[in-house]
Amino acid sequence: MYTHNGEDVFVIDGHIHLWDAREENIIHEGGEQFIQCFHDYHTGFTPEEEQWDMDTYRNYGAERMVEDLFRDGYVDMGIFQPTYLTDFYDEGFNTTGQNAELAEEYPERFVLNGSFDPRDGDEGIAHLERLKDDYDIQGVKLYTAEWRGDSKGWRLDSDEAFRFLDKCVELGIENIHAHKGPTIRPLNRDAFDVGDVDDAASSFPELNFIVEHIGFPRVDDFCHIATQETNVYGGLAVAAPFAQSRPRKFAEMMGELLFWVGEDNILFGSDYAIWEPDWLIPAVMDAELTQDERAEYGVELSPEVKRKFMGENAARLYDIDIEAKKEQFKDDAISREFDLGDTYEEASAD
Amino acid sequence: MGTTDSPADATETPVDPDAIRERLDRVNDPELDRSIVELQYIDDIDIDGGSVTVTFVLPTAWCSPAFAWMMATGIRDEVRALPGVTDVTVRLPDHMHGEQITTGVNREQSFESIFEDAEDGIADVRRKLDEKARFARQYDAIRALRDSGLDPDQIVSLTRDDIDLEFRSAAVAVSVRDGVLTVTAPREPLSEYLEKARATGLVTDGTDRLFADRDGSPLDPEPEAFEFSLRDARLAVSNIEGQATICASLHESRNDVTIDEPGD
């Protein structure tokens, strides 16, 4: 748990990965380009002394992940967002199956999400049903720019995608996380265009659409959609590290998001292991708007607002009872392993 | 290729490196709407008689080939326009399509002939980016006019003929109320705006309205709608600057440069 000015902040990291980019898992040059590109984003925004070498970055493993998130990183719970990329990686890059191993070891600490690809047709529907059966998933992470054979991507507003969204409604998979953000080599830039979220979100009001990476480089398009659709959310991964290296730009971006998207519809995510919560969370929590920015946007980046996007908003989407979790974490496996029980004792005494 | 010691060249105007840099400053990163000199993309300028080789680097190896193409042609055309320059070679190392791009640009081929499977032609890409940049620049232009005392009604009805760019070096004269009144406003935000308004075809002759909404439709002077459009233009600025932050971080980390934040 993070403590900010003496107050507890329950952190649900809305965007984490456990990937395998070892050379023996790569079966297409796109796989190597992809992890190299991820590493560029890592070094681009990570303080020099916190940067990882490429070997560690390819495959950091479950043990390190648990330490980085819970022991060192103030995170209370994390949401796995899978990225299959099975055309690039033999066993997949970061699949629900791979994530499940850790998620099932500490089920109280992790939310495990699935994924679908409408190009998989009937087989894809069966896969989604299986994920629901096996793991009772409440959300999916979608990668509209993923390559599949000759196809370089798909759209969320297509008939094929709507068939899968119908299936999500039927199965009670309510949270649809779509990567709509910076280009990742070798994927096509336009396949991450945020425009297709609009029609999907208005056609499926019972689902929540979380636009990961707030649509960069089309934040304005994303904001327009989020203003109109109450079931559209913004995931802060990629914007969050601005807080460390470019704090004024981060504050300005938060001003825009709070104005257009609203404080109830923003979710924090570290994008671990691209960035690590131990330095990222303090930077985000320390961010402040200037008087001019507060006047300009008519919003506050107050501790209450930060608590919302740091955990409360995600808790609402995933039916997590934060008070019950604090009680449980006084003595769960992670708290015992890292001696964290006391932090939750003090919290509930408040 | 240049032959510096040939007598023919010695009589030509020598090429001035500062003049090249100044000329390159006119080339923008089309997505970030900022000069490639300011963004520190220029890695090297080599002058050999009338022959100039410009090497530029981008924040990542996978920056959009279309954007890279626009910058490469911009470099070629701007430098070639200088007196004394006989030929220009553009180089783009460390980019996944660097070879294709520079070979194409140096041989004056078209983008479409090099990147056959590109979804949009170069003109379409440029138009979309120009439109975004125009709308973002509108924010500073309108704020400057508002600070000069103009109200939404007056701002909305301004035409190109109402602006005298040649008034003073740092100020323009703005004619309002059918010429009954003239006010001055800072020059830079308006001249920069007009440049993009022309590039997008929004303002082509003197009677064209200066400003338009994001989609090109006329601005509504009704206060709430006017305010909303201004906020939207502000968002366009934040989007470009946010993207610029990502690019700058990647550029600094990969190419060991330091870039000033815009607006600071």
Coordinates of C-alpha atoms in Angstrom, one line a residue:
Chain A
M1 CA 0.0 0.0 0.0
Y2 CA 1.2 3.5 -0.8
T3 CA 1.2 6.2 1.8
H4 CA 0.7 9.8 0.5
N5 CA 0.9 12.6 3.1
G6 CA 0.0 10.2 5.8
E7 CA -3.0 8.7 4.0
D8 CA -3.3 5.2 2.6
V9 CA -3.8 4.7 -1.1
F10 CA -4.9 1.3 -2.2
V11 CA -3.2 0.6 -5.5
I12 CA -4.7 -1.6 -8.2
D13 CA -2.2 -1.6 -11.0
G14 CA -4.5 -1.9 -14.0
H15 CA -1.9 -2.9 -16.6
I16 CA 0.8 -5.6 -15.9
H17 CA 2.5 -8.3 -18.0
L18 CA 4.5 -11.4 -17.5
W19 CA 6.1 -12.0 -20.9
D20 CA 8.5 -14.4 -22.4
A21 CA 10.7 -12.8 -25.2
R22 CA 13.6 -15.3 -24.9
E23 CA 15.2 -15.8 -28.2
E24 CA 14.1 -19.5 -28.2
N25 CA 10.5 -18.4 -28.1
I26 CA 10.8 -16.0 -31.1
I27 CA 9.6 -17.5 -34.4
H28 CA 9.3 -14.4 -36.5
E29 CA 11.5 -11.3 -36.9
G30 CA 8.6 -9.3 -35.7
G31 CA 9.0 -10.9 -32.3
E32 CA 12.5 -9.5 -31.9
Q33 CA 11.5 -6.1 -33.2
F34 CA 8.6 -6.0 -30.8
I35 CA 10.7 -6.7 -27.7
Q36 CA 13.4 -4.3 -28.9
C37 CA 10.8 -1.6 -29.3
F38 CA 9.4 -2.3 -25.8
H39 CA 12.9 -1.9 -24.5
D40 CA 13.2 1.5 -26.2
Y41 CA 10.1 2.6 -24.4
H42 CA 11.5 1.3 -21.2
T43 CA 14.8 3.1 -21.5
G44 CA 13.1 6.2 -22.9
F45 CA 11.1 6.9 -19.7
T46 CA 13.0 5.0 -17.0
P47 CA 15.6 6.8 -14.8
E48 CA 19.0 5.6 -15.8
E49 CA 19.8 3.8 -12.6
E50 CA 16.6 1.8 -12.8
Q51 CA 17.0 0.5 -16.3
W52 CA 17.2 -3.2 -17.1
D53 CA 19.5 -4.9 -19.4
M54 CA 18.1 -6.7 -22.4
D55 CA 18.6 -10.2 -21.0
T56 CA 16.6 -9.5 -17.9
Y57 CA 14.0 -7.6 -19.9
R58 CA 13.4 -10.6 -22.2
N59 CA 12.4 -12.9 -19.3
Y60 CA 12.3 -11.6 -15.8
G61 CA 10.1 -14.3 -14.4
A62 CA 7.4 -14.6 -11.8
E63 CA 9.5 -14.3 -8.7
R64 CA 11.0 -11.0 -9.7
M65 CA 7.6 -9.7 -10.8
V66 CA 6.0 -10.4 -7.4
E67 CA 8.9 -8.6 -5.7
D68 CA 8.8 -5.6 -8.0
L69 CA 5.0 -5.2 -7.6
F70 CA 4.2 -6.1 -4.1
R71 CA 7.4 -5.9 -2.1
D72 CA 9.0 -2.9 -3.6
G73 CA 6.3 -1.3 -5.7
Y74 CA 3.4 -0.4 -3.3
V75 CA 1.0 -2.4 -5.5
D76 CA -1.9 -4.1 -3.6
M77 CA -3.4 -5.8 -6.6
G78 CA -2.6 -6.1 -10.3
I79 CA -4.6 -6.8 -13.5
F80 CA -2.9 -9.0 -16.0
Q81 CA -3.4 -7.8 -19.6
P82 CA -2.3 -10.5 -22.0
T83 CA -0.7 -9.9 -25.4
Y84 CA -0.8 -13.1 -27.4
L85 CA 1.3 -12.4 -30.5
T86 CA 1.3 -16.1 -31.4
D87 CA 2.5 -15.3 -35.0
F88 CA 5.7 -13.8 -33.5
Y89 CA 6.3 -16.0 -30.4
D90 CA 6.1 -19.8 -30.3
E91 CA 4.3 -20.1 -27.0
G92 CA 2.9 -16.6 -27.2
F93 CA 4.4 -13.4 -25.7
N94 CA 2.2 -12.9 -22.7
T95 CA -0.9 -15.2 -22.8
T96 CA -3.6 -15.7 -20.2
G97 CA -2.3 -19.3 -19.8
Q98 CA 1.2 -18.0 -19.0
N99 CA -0.2 -15.4 -16.6
A100 CA -2.5 -17.9 -15.0
E101 CA 0.3 -19.7 -13.3
L102 CA 1.1 -16.7 -11.1
A103 CA -2.5 -15.5 -10.9
E104 CA -3.6 -18.9 -9.5
E105 CA -0.8 -19.0 -7.0
Y106 CA -2.0 -15.6 -5.5
P107 CA -5.6 -15.3 -6.6
E108 CA -6.4 -12.7 -4.0
R109 CA -3.7 -10.4 -5.5
F110 CA -4.3 -10.7 -9.3
V111 CA -7.1 -10.2 -11.7
L112 CA -6.5 -12.4 -14.8
N113 CA -7.8 -11.1 -18.1
G114 CA -8.4 -13.0 -21.3
S115 CA -8.3 -11.9 -24.9
F116 CA -10.1 -12.6 -28.2
D117 CA -9.3 -12.1 -31.9
P118 CA -12.4 -11.9 -34.1
R119 CA -10.4 -13.3 -37.0
D120 CA -10.3 -16.7 -35.2
G121 CA -14.1 -17.1 -35.9
D122 CA -15.8 -20.1 -34.3
E123 CA -12.6 -21.4 -32.8
G124 CA -12.1 -18.0 -31.2
I125 CA -15.5 -18.1 -29.7
A126 CA -14.8 -21.5 -28.2
H127 CA -11.5 -20.1 -26.9
L128 CA -13.3 -17.3 -25.1
E129 CA -15.8 -19.7 -23.6
R130 CA -12.9 -21.8 -22.4
L131 CA -11.2 -18.8 -20.8
K132 CA -14.4 -18.0 -19.0
D133 CA -14.8 -21.6 -17.8
D134 CA -11.2 -22.1 -16.8
Y135 CA -10.4 -18.7 -15.2
D136 CA -13.8 -16.9 -14.7
I137 CA -12.3 -13.9 -16.5
Q138 CA -14.1 -10.5 -16.1
G139 CA -12.1 -8.7 -18.8
V140 CA -10.3 -9.0 -22.1
K141 CA -7.3 -7.2 -23.5
L142 CA -7.5 -6.6 -27.2
Y143 CA -4.8 -5.9 -29.7
T144 CA -6.4 -4.6 -32.8
A145 CA -3.0 -4.3 -34.6
E146 CA -2.0 -7.9 -34.1
W147 CA -0.8 -9.7 -37.2
R148 CA -2.6 -12.9 -38.2
G149 CA -1.4 -14.5 -41.4
D150 CA -1.7 -11.9 -44.1
S151 CA -3.9 -9.6 -42.0
K152 CA -2.3 -6.7 -40.3
G153 CA -5.1 -5.9 -37.9
W154 CA -8.9 -5.8 -37.3
R155 CA -11.5 -3.3 -36.1
L156 CA -13.6 -3.2 -33.0
D157 CA -16.6 -1.9 -34.9
S158 CA -16.7 -4.8 -37.4
D159 CA -19.5 -7.4 -37.6
E160 CA -17.0 -10.1 -36.6
A161 CA -15.9 -8.1 -33.5
F162 CA -19.5 -7.4 -32.5
R163 CA -20.1 -11.2 -32.5
F164 CA -17.4 -11.5 -29.9
L165 CA -18.7 -8.5 -27.9
D166 CA -22.1 -10.2 -27.9
K167 CA -20.4 -13.3 -26.5
C168 CA -18.8 -11.1 -23.8
V169 CA -22.2 -9.8 -22.7
E170 CA -23.5 -13.3 -22.6
L171 CA -20.6 -14.6 -20.5
G172 CA -20.5 -11.6 -18.2
I173 CA -17.1 -10.4 -19.4
E174 CA -17.7 -6.7 -18.9
N175 CA -14.3 -5.0 -19.2
I176 CA -12.9 -4.6 -22.7
H177 CA -9.4 -3.2 -22.7
A178 CA -8.2 -2.1 -26.1
H179 CA -4.6 -1.1 -26.8
K180 CA -5.1 2.2 -28.5
G181 CA -1.7 3.8 -28.2
P182 CA 1.7 4.4 -29.6
T183 CA 2.9 2.4 -32.5
I184 CA 4.9 -0.7 -31.6
R185 CA 7.2 -1.9 -34.3
P186 CA 6.5 -3.8 -36.5
L187 CA 2.7 -3.2 -36.0
N188 CA 0.8 -0.8 -38.2
R189 CA 0.2 2.6 -36.8
D190 CA -3.3 3.0 -38.2
A191 CA -4.5 -0.3 -36.8
F192 CA -4.3 1.3 -33.3
D193 CA -6.6 4.1 -34.5
V194 CA -9.1 4.8 -31.6
G195 CA -12.1 5.6 -33.9
D196 CA -13.6 2.1 -33.8
V197 CA -14.2 2.3 -30.0
D198 CA -16.9 4.8 -30.5
D199 CA -19.4 2.6 -32.3
A200 CA -18.6 -0.4 -30.2
A201 CA -19.1 1.5 -26.9
S202 CA -22.4 3.0 -28.0
S203 CA -23.6 -0.4 -29.3
F204 CA -22.7 -2.2 -26.1
P205 CA -23.6 0.1 -23.2
E206 CA -23.5 -2.9 -20.8
L207 CA -19.7 -3.2 -21.4
N208 CA -16.9 -1.0 -20.2
F209 CA -14.3 0.0 -22.8
I210 CA -10.9 0.9 -21.4
V211 CA -8.8 2.7 -24.0
E212 CA -5.2 1.7 -22.9
H213 CA -2.6 4.4 -23.4
I214 CA -5.4 7.0 -23.9
G215 CA -5.2 6.7 -27.6
F216 CA -1.7 8.3 -28.3
P217 CA -1.1 9.9 -30.7
R218 CA -4.8 10.5 -31.0
V219 CA -5.6 11.6 -27.4
D220 CA -8.0 14.2 -28.8
D221 CA -10.0 11.6 -30.7
F222 CA -10.1 9.5 -27.6
C223 CA -11.3 12.4 -25.4
H224 CA -14.1 13.2 -27.8
I225 CA -15.3 9.6 -27.6
A226 CA -15.0 9.4 -23.8
T227 CA -16.9 12.7 -23.4
Q228 CA -19.8 11.2 -25.3
E229 CA -19.8 7.7 -24.0
T230 CA -20.0 7.1 -20.2
N231 CA -18.8 3.5 -20.6
V232 CA -15.4 4.6 -22.1
Y233 CA -12.4 4.8 -19.8
G234 CA -8.8 5.8 -20.2
G235 CA -5.8 3.7 -19.1
L236 CA -2.8 5.8 -18.0
A237 CA -0.1 3.4 -19.1
V238 CA 2.5 5.4 -21.3
A239 CA 1.1 8.8 -20.0
A240 CA 2.0 7.9 -16.4
P241 CA 5.8 7.9 -16.8
F242 CA 5.6 11.5 -18.0
A243 CA 5.2 12.3 -14.3
Q244 CA 8.8 11.3 -13.7
S245 CA 10.6 12.8 -16.6
R246 CA 8.2 15.6 -17.7
P247 CA 6.1 16.4 -14.7
R248 CA 4.6 19.6 -16.3
K249 CA 3.5 17.7 -19.3
F250 CA 2.0 15.0 -17.1
A251 CA 0.0 17.6 -15.1
E252 CA -1.3 19.2 -18.3
M253 CA -2.4 15.8 -19.7
M254 CA -4.2 15.0 -16.4
G255 CA -5.9 18.4 -16.7
E256 CA -7.2 17.4 -20.2
L257 CA -8.2 13.9 -19.1
L258 CA -10.0 15.1 -15.9
F259 CA -11.8 17.7 -18.0
W260 CA -12.9 15.5 -20.9
V261 CA -12.9 12.0 -19.5
G262 CA -13.7 12.6 -15.9
E263 CA -12.2 11.5 -12.6
D264 CA -14.3 8.3 -12.4
N265 CA -13.1 7.1 -15.8
I266 CA -9.3 7.0 -15.5
L267 CA -7.3 4.0 -14.5
F268 CA -3.7 3.8 -13.4
G269 CA -1.4 1.2 -15.0
S270 CA 2.3 0.8 -14.8
D271 CA 2.6 -1.4 -17.9
Y272 CA 5.0 -3.5 -15.9
A273 CA 7.7 -4.5 -16.9
I274 CA 7.9 -1.6 -19.4
W275 CA 8.0 0.6 -16.3
E276 CA 8.2 -0.2 -12.6
P277 CA 5.7 0.9 -10.0
D278 CA 8.4 1.6 -7.3
W279 CA 9.4 4.9 -9.0
L280 CA 6.4 5.4 -11.1
I281 CA 3.7 5.5 -8.4
P282 CA 5.5 8.2 -6.2
A283 CA 6.0 10.3 -9.3
V284 CA 2.3 10.1 -10.2
M285 CA 1.2 10.7 -6.7
D286 CA 3.4 13.8 -6.4
A287 CA 1.9 15.4 -9.5
E288 CA 0.1 18.6 -9.0
L289 CA -1.7 21.1 -11.1
T290 CA -0.6 24.7 -11.0
Q291 CA -3.2 27.4 -10.0
D292 CA -3.4 28.4 -13.7
E293 CA -4.0 24.8 -14.8
R294 CA -6.7 24.4 -12.2
A295 CA -8.4 27.6 -13.3
E296 CA -8.0 26.7 -17.0
Y297 CA -9.5 23.2 -16.7
G298 CA -11.8 23.7 -13.8
V299 CA -10.6 20.4 -12.3
E300 CA -8.6 19.3 -9.2
L301 CA -5.8 16.7 -9.1
S302 CA -6.6 16.2 -5.4
P303 CA -5.7 13.2 -3.2
E304 CA -9.3 12.0 -3.6
V305 CA -9.0 12.1 -7.3
K306 CA -5.7 10.3 -7.2
R307 CA -7.2 7.6 -5.0
K308 CA -9.9 7.1 -7.6
F309 CA -7.6 6.4 -10.5
M310 CA -5.0 4.6 -8.4
G311 CA -7.5 1.9 -7.3
E312 CA -11.1 2.8 -6.6
N313 CA -12.1 3.1 -10.3
A314 CA -10.6 -0.3 -11.2
A315 CA -12.2 -1.8 -8.0
R316 CA -15.6 -0.6 -9.3
L317 CA -15.1 -2.2 -12.7
Y318 CA -13.9 -5.5 -11.3
D319 CA -16.2 -5.7 -8.2
I320 CA -13.3 -5.5 -5.8
D321 CA -14.2 -4.6 -2.2
I322 CA -11.2 -2.6 -1.1
E323 CA -12.0 -2.7 2.6
A324 CA -12.5 -6.5 2.5
K325 CA -9.2 -6.7 0.6
K326 CA -7.3 -4.7 3.2
E327 CA -8.7 -7.1 5.9
Q328 CA -7.6 -10.1 3.8
F329 CA -4.1 -8.7 3.1
K330 CA -3.3 -8.5 6.8
D331 CA -2.4 -12.1 6.5
D332 CA -2.3 -13.5 3.0
A333 CA 0.6 -15.3 1.3
I334 CA 2.2 -12.1 -0.2
S335 CA 1.9 -10.2 3.1
R336 CA 3.5 -13.1 5.0
E337 CA 6.3 -13.5 2.4
F338 CA 7.2 -9.8 2.4
D339 CA 6.2 -8.9 5.9
L340 CA 3.5 -6.5 4.7
G341 CA 0.8 -7.4 7.1
D342 CA 1.4 -4.4 9.4
T343 CA 0.7 -1.9 6.6
Y344 CA -2.8 -3.2 6.3
E345 CA -3.3 -3.4 10.1
E346 CA -2.7 0.4 10.4
A347 CA -4.8 1.0 7.4
S348 CA -8.0 -0.5 8.8
A349 CA -7.4 1.1 12.2
D350 CA -8.0 4.5 10.6
Chain B
M1 CA 29.4 15.3 -57.0
G2 CA 31.2 18.4 -55.8
T3 CA 34.7 19.1 -56.8
T4 CA 35.8 21.8 -54.4
D5 CA 39.1 22.6 -56.1
S6 CA 37.8 23.0 -59.6
P7 CA 38.1 26.5 -61.0
A8 CA 34.5 26.5 -62.1
D9 CA 33.3 26.0 -58.5
A10 CA 35.6 28.6 -57.0
T11 CA 33.7 31.4 -58.8
E12 CA 30.3 30.1 -57.5
T13 CA 28.7 31.5 -54.4
P14 CA 30.2 29.5 -51.4
V15 CA 27.6 27.5 -49.5
D16 CA 27.1 28.9 -46.0
P17 CA 26.5 26.3 -43.3
D18 CA 24.5 28.7 -41.2
A19 CA 22.2 29.4 -44.1
I20 CA 21.6 25.7 -44.5
R21 CA 20.6 25.4 -40.8
E22 CA 18.4 28.4 -41.1
R23 CA 16.8 26.9 -44.2
L24 CA 16.3 23.5 -42.5
D25 CA 14.5 25.2 -39.6
R26 CA 11.6 25.6 -42.1
V27 CA 11.2 21.8 -42.2
N28 CA 8.8 20.5 -39.6
D29 CA 8.2 17.1 -38.1
P30 CA 4.7 16.9 -39.6
E31 CA 3.1 15.1 -36.6
L32 CA 4.7 17.3 -33.9
D33 CA 4.4 20.5 -35.9
R34 CA 7.8 21.6 -34.8
S35 CA 11.1 22.3 -36.6
I36 CA 13.4 19.4 -37.1
V37 CA 16.3 21.7 -36.1
E38 CA 14.6 22.5 -32.8
L39 CA 13.9 18.8 -32.3
Q40 CA 17.5 18.0 -32.9
Y41 CA 16.9 15.6 -35.8
I42 CA 19.8 17.1 -37.8
D43 CA 22.8 14.9 -37.1
D44 CA 25.3 16.2 -39.7
I45 CA 25.7 18.7 -42.5
D46 CA 28.5 18.0 -44.9
I47 CA 29.4 20.6 -47.6
D48 CA 31.6 19.7 -50.5
G49 CA 31.6 22.6 -52.9
G50 CA 28.1 22.9 -54.1
S51 CA 27.2 19.4 -52.9
V52 CA 25.5 19.2 -49.6
T53 CA 24.8 16.0 -47.6
V54 CA 22.3 16.3 -44.7
T55 CA 22.1 13.4 -42.3
F56 CA 19.1 13.3 -40.0
V57 CA 18.1 10.9 -37.2
L58 CA 14.6 10.2 -35.8
P59 CA 13.6 9.2 -32.3
T60 CA 13.0 5.6 -33.2
A61 CA 13.9 3.2 -36.0
W62 CA 10.2 2.7 -36.6
C63 CA 8.9 6.3 -36.9
S64 CA 6.3 6.4 -39.6
P65 CA 7.9 6.1 -43.0
A66 CA 5.4 8.6 -44.4
F67 CA 6.5 11.2 -41.8
A68 CA 10.1 10.5 -42.5
W69 CA 9.5 10.8 -46.2
M70 CA 8.0 14.3 -45.7
M71 CA 10.9 15.4 -43.7
A72 CA 13.4 14.0 -46.2
T73 CA 11.8 15.7 -49.1
G74 CA 11.5 18.9 -47.0
I75 CA 15.3 18.8 -46.4
R76 CA 16.1 18.1 -50.0
D77 CA 13.8 20.9 -51.3
E78 CA 14.8 23.6 -48.8
V79 CA 18.6 23.1 -49.1
R80 CA 18.4 22.9 -52.9
A81 CA 16.8 26.3 -53.0
L82 CA 19.9 27.9 -51.5
P83 CA 22.3 29.8 -53.8
G84 CA 25.4 27.9 -54.6
V85 CA 23.9 24.4 -53.9
T86 CA 24.2 22.2 -56.9
D87 CA 23.0 19.0 -55.4
V88 CA 21.6 17.6 -52.2
T89 CA 21.9 14.1 -50.7
V90 CA 19.7 13.2 -47.7
R91 CA 20.8 10.4 -45.4
L92 CA 18.7 8.7 -42.7
P93 CA 20.7 6.1 -40.8
D94 CA 19.2 3.7 -38.1
H95 CA 15.7 3.6 -39.5
M96 CA 14.1 0.4 -40.6
H97 CA 13.2 2.0 -44.0
G98 CA 16.0 4.6 -44.1
E99 CA 17.6 3.1 -47.2
Q100 CA 14.3 3.0 -49.1
I101 CA 13.3 6.5 -48.1
T102 CA 16.5 8.3 -48.8
T103 CA 17.1 6.4 -52.1
G104 CA 13.6 7.3 -53.2
V105 CA 13.9 11.0 -52.1
N106 CA 17.4 11.4 -53.5
R107 CA 16.2 10.0 -56.9
E108 CA 13.1 12.1 -56.8
Q109 CA 10.8 9.1 -56.8
S110 CA 7.3 9.2 -55.4
F111 CA 6.4 7.7 -52.0
E112 CA 3.7 5.6 -53.5
S113 CA 6.2 4.0 -55.9
I114 CA 8.5 3.0 -53.0
F115 CA 5.8 2.0 -50.4
E116 CA 3.3 0.3 -52.7
D117 CA 1.2 -1.1 -49.8
A118 CA 0.9 2.1 -47.9
E119 CA -2.8 2.7 -47.0
D120 CA -2.7 6.4 -47.6
G121 CA -0.9 8.4 -50.2
I122 CA 1.6 11.0 -48.9
A123 CA -0.7 13.9 -49.8
D124 CA -3.5 12.4 -47.7
V125 CA -1.2 11.9 -44.7
R126 CA 0.1 15.5 -45.1
R127 CA -3.4 16.9 -45.3
K128 CA -4.6 15.1 -42.2
L129 CA -1.6 16.3 -40.2
D130 CA -1.8 19.8 -41.6
E131 CA -5.5 20.0 -40.5
K132 CA -4.6 18.9 -37.0
A133 CA -1.7 21.4 -36.8
R134 CA -4.0 24.2 -38.1
F135 CA -6.6 23.5 -35.5
A136 CA -3.9 23.4 -32.7
R137 CA -2.4 26.7 -33.9
Q138 CA -5.8 28.3 -33.9
Y139 CA -5.7 28.1 -30.1
D140 CA -2.9 30.6 -29.7
A141 CA -4.2 32.7 -32.5
I142 CA -7.6 33.1 -31.0
R143 CA -6.2 33.7 -27.5
A144 CA -4.0 36.5 -28.9
L145 CA -7.0 38.1 -30.5
R146 CA -9.1 37.8 -27.4
D147 CA -6.3 39.2 -25.3
S148 CA -6.3 42.2 -27.7
G149 CA -10.0 42.8 -26.8
L150 CA -11.9 41.1 -29.6
D151 CA -15.1 39.3 -28.7
P152 CA -16.3 35.9 -30.2
D153 CA -18.6 37.6 -32.7
Q154 CA -15.7 39.7 -34.1
I155 CA -13.2 36.8 -34.0
V156 CA -15.6 34.5 -35.8
S157 CA -16.3 36.9 -38.7
L158 CA -12.7 37.9 -39.4
T159 CA -11.5 37.3 -42.9
R160 CA -8.0 37.2 -44.4
D161 CA -8.3 40.8 -45.6
D162 CA -8.9 42.0 -42.0
I163 CA -5.4 41.1 -41.0
D164 CA -2.4 43.2 -42.0
L165 CA 0.6 41.0 -41.4
E166 CA 3.0 43.8 -42.5
F167 CA 1.9 46.3 -39.9
R168 CA 4.9 46.0 -37.6
S169 CA 7.6 43.4 -37.1
A170 CA 6.1 42.0 -33.9
A171 CA 2.4 43.0 -34.4
V172 CA -0.4 42.7 -36.9
A173 CA -3.2 45.1 -37.4
V174 CA -6.7 43.6 -37.2
S175 CA -9.6 45.5 -38.7
V176 CA -12.9 45.0 -36.9
R177 CA -16.4 46.3 -37.3
D178 CA -16.1 46.7 -41.0
G179 CA -12.9 48.7 -40.8
V180 CA -14.3 51.2 -38.3
L181 CA -11.8 50.0 -35.7
T182 CA -8.2 48.7 -35.9
V183 CA -6.5 46.8 -33.1
T184 CA -3.1 45.4 -32.9
A185 CA -2.2 41.8 -31.9
P186 CA 1.0 39.8 -31.5
R187 CA 2.3 38.8 -34.9
E188 CA 3.7 35.3 -34.3
P189 CA 0.6 33.3 -33.4
L190 CA -1.3 34.8 -36.3
S191 CA 1.3 34.5 -38.9
E192 CA 2.0 30.9 -37.9
Y193 CA -1.7 30.1 -37.9
L194 CA -2.2 31.7 -41.3
E195 CA 0.6 29.5 -42.7
K196 CA -1.3 26.4 -41.8
A197 CA -4.6 27.9 -42.8
R198 CA -3.2 28.4 -46.2
A199 CA -1.6 24.9 -46.4
T200 CA -4.9 23.3 -45.6
G201 CA -6.8 25.4 -48.1
L202 CA -9.0 26.9 -45.5
V203 CA -7.9 30.4 -46.3
T204 CA -7.0 31.0 -49.9
D205 CA -8.3 34.4 -50.7
G206 CA -8.9 37.7 -48.9
T207 CA -12.6 37.1 -48.2
D208 CA -12.2 33.7 -46.6
R209 CA -13.0 33.4 -43.0
L210 CA -9.9 33.0 -40.9
F211 CA -11.0 30.4 -38.4
A212 CA -12.9 27.1 -38.5
D213 CA -13.8 24.3 -36.2
R214 CA -11.8 21.0 -36.0
D215 CA -13.8 19.6 -39.0
G216 CA -13.5 22.8 -41.1
S217 CA -17.0 24.1 -40.4
P218 CA -17.5 27.7 -39.5
L219 CA -17.1 28.7 -35.8
D220 CA -20.2 29.4 -33.8
P221 CA -20.0 32.8 -32.0
E222 CA -22.5 31.7 -29.3
P223 CA -20.3 32.0 -26.1
E224 CA -20.6 28.4 -24.9
A225 CA -20.0 26.9 -28.4
F226 CA -17.1 29.3 -28.9
E227 CA -15.6 28.3 -25.6
F228 CA -16.0 24.6 -26.3
S229 CA -14.2 25.0 -29.7
L230 CA -11.4 26.8 -28.0
R231 CA -11.0 24.1 -25.4
D232 CA -11.0 21.6 -28.2
A233 CA -8.2 23.4 -29.9
R234 CA -6.4 23.4 -26.6
L235 CA -6.8 19.6 -26.5
A236 CA -5.3 19.4 -30.0
V237 CA -2.3 21.3 -28.6
S238 CA -2.0 19.0 -25.7
N239 CA -2.2 15.9 -27.9
I240 CA 0.6 17.1 -30.1
E241 CA 2.7 18.1 -27.1
G242 CA 2.0 14.8 -25.4
Q243 CA 3.1 12.9 -28.5
A244 CA 6.2 15.2 -28.7
T245 CA 7.0 14.2 -25.1
I246 CA 7.0 10.5 -26.1
C247 CA 9.1 11.2 -29.2
A248 CA 11.6 13.4 -27.2
S249 CA 12.0 10.8 -24.5
L250 CA 12.7 8.1 -27.1
H251 CA 15.0 10.4 -29.0
E252 CA 17.0 11.5 -25.9
S253 CA 17.5 7.9 -24.8
R254 CA 18.5 6.6 -28.3
N255 CA 20.4 9.5 -29.7
D256 CA 21.8 11.2 -26.7
V257 CA 20.4 14.6 -27.2
T258 CA 18.5 17.0 -24.9
I259 CA 15.3 18.7 -26.2
D260 CA 13.6 21.7 -24.7
E261 CA 10.0 21.2 -23.9
P262 CA 7.7 23.4 -26.1
G263 CA 6.0 26.2 -24.4
D264 CA 8.3 26.2 -21.4

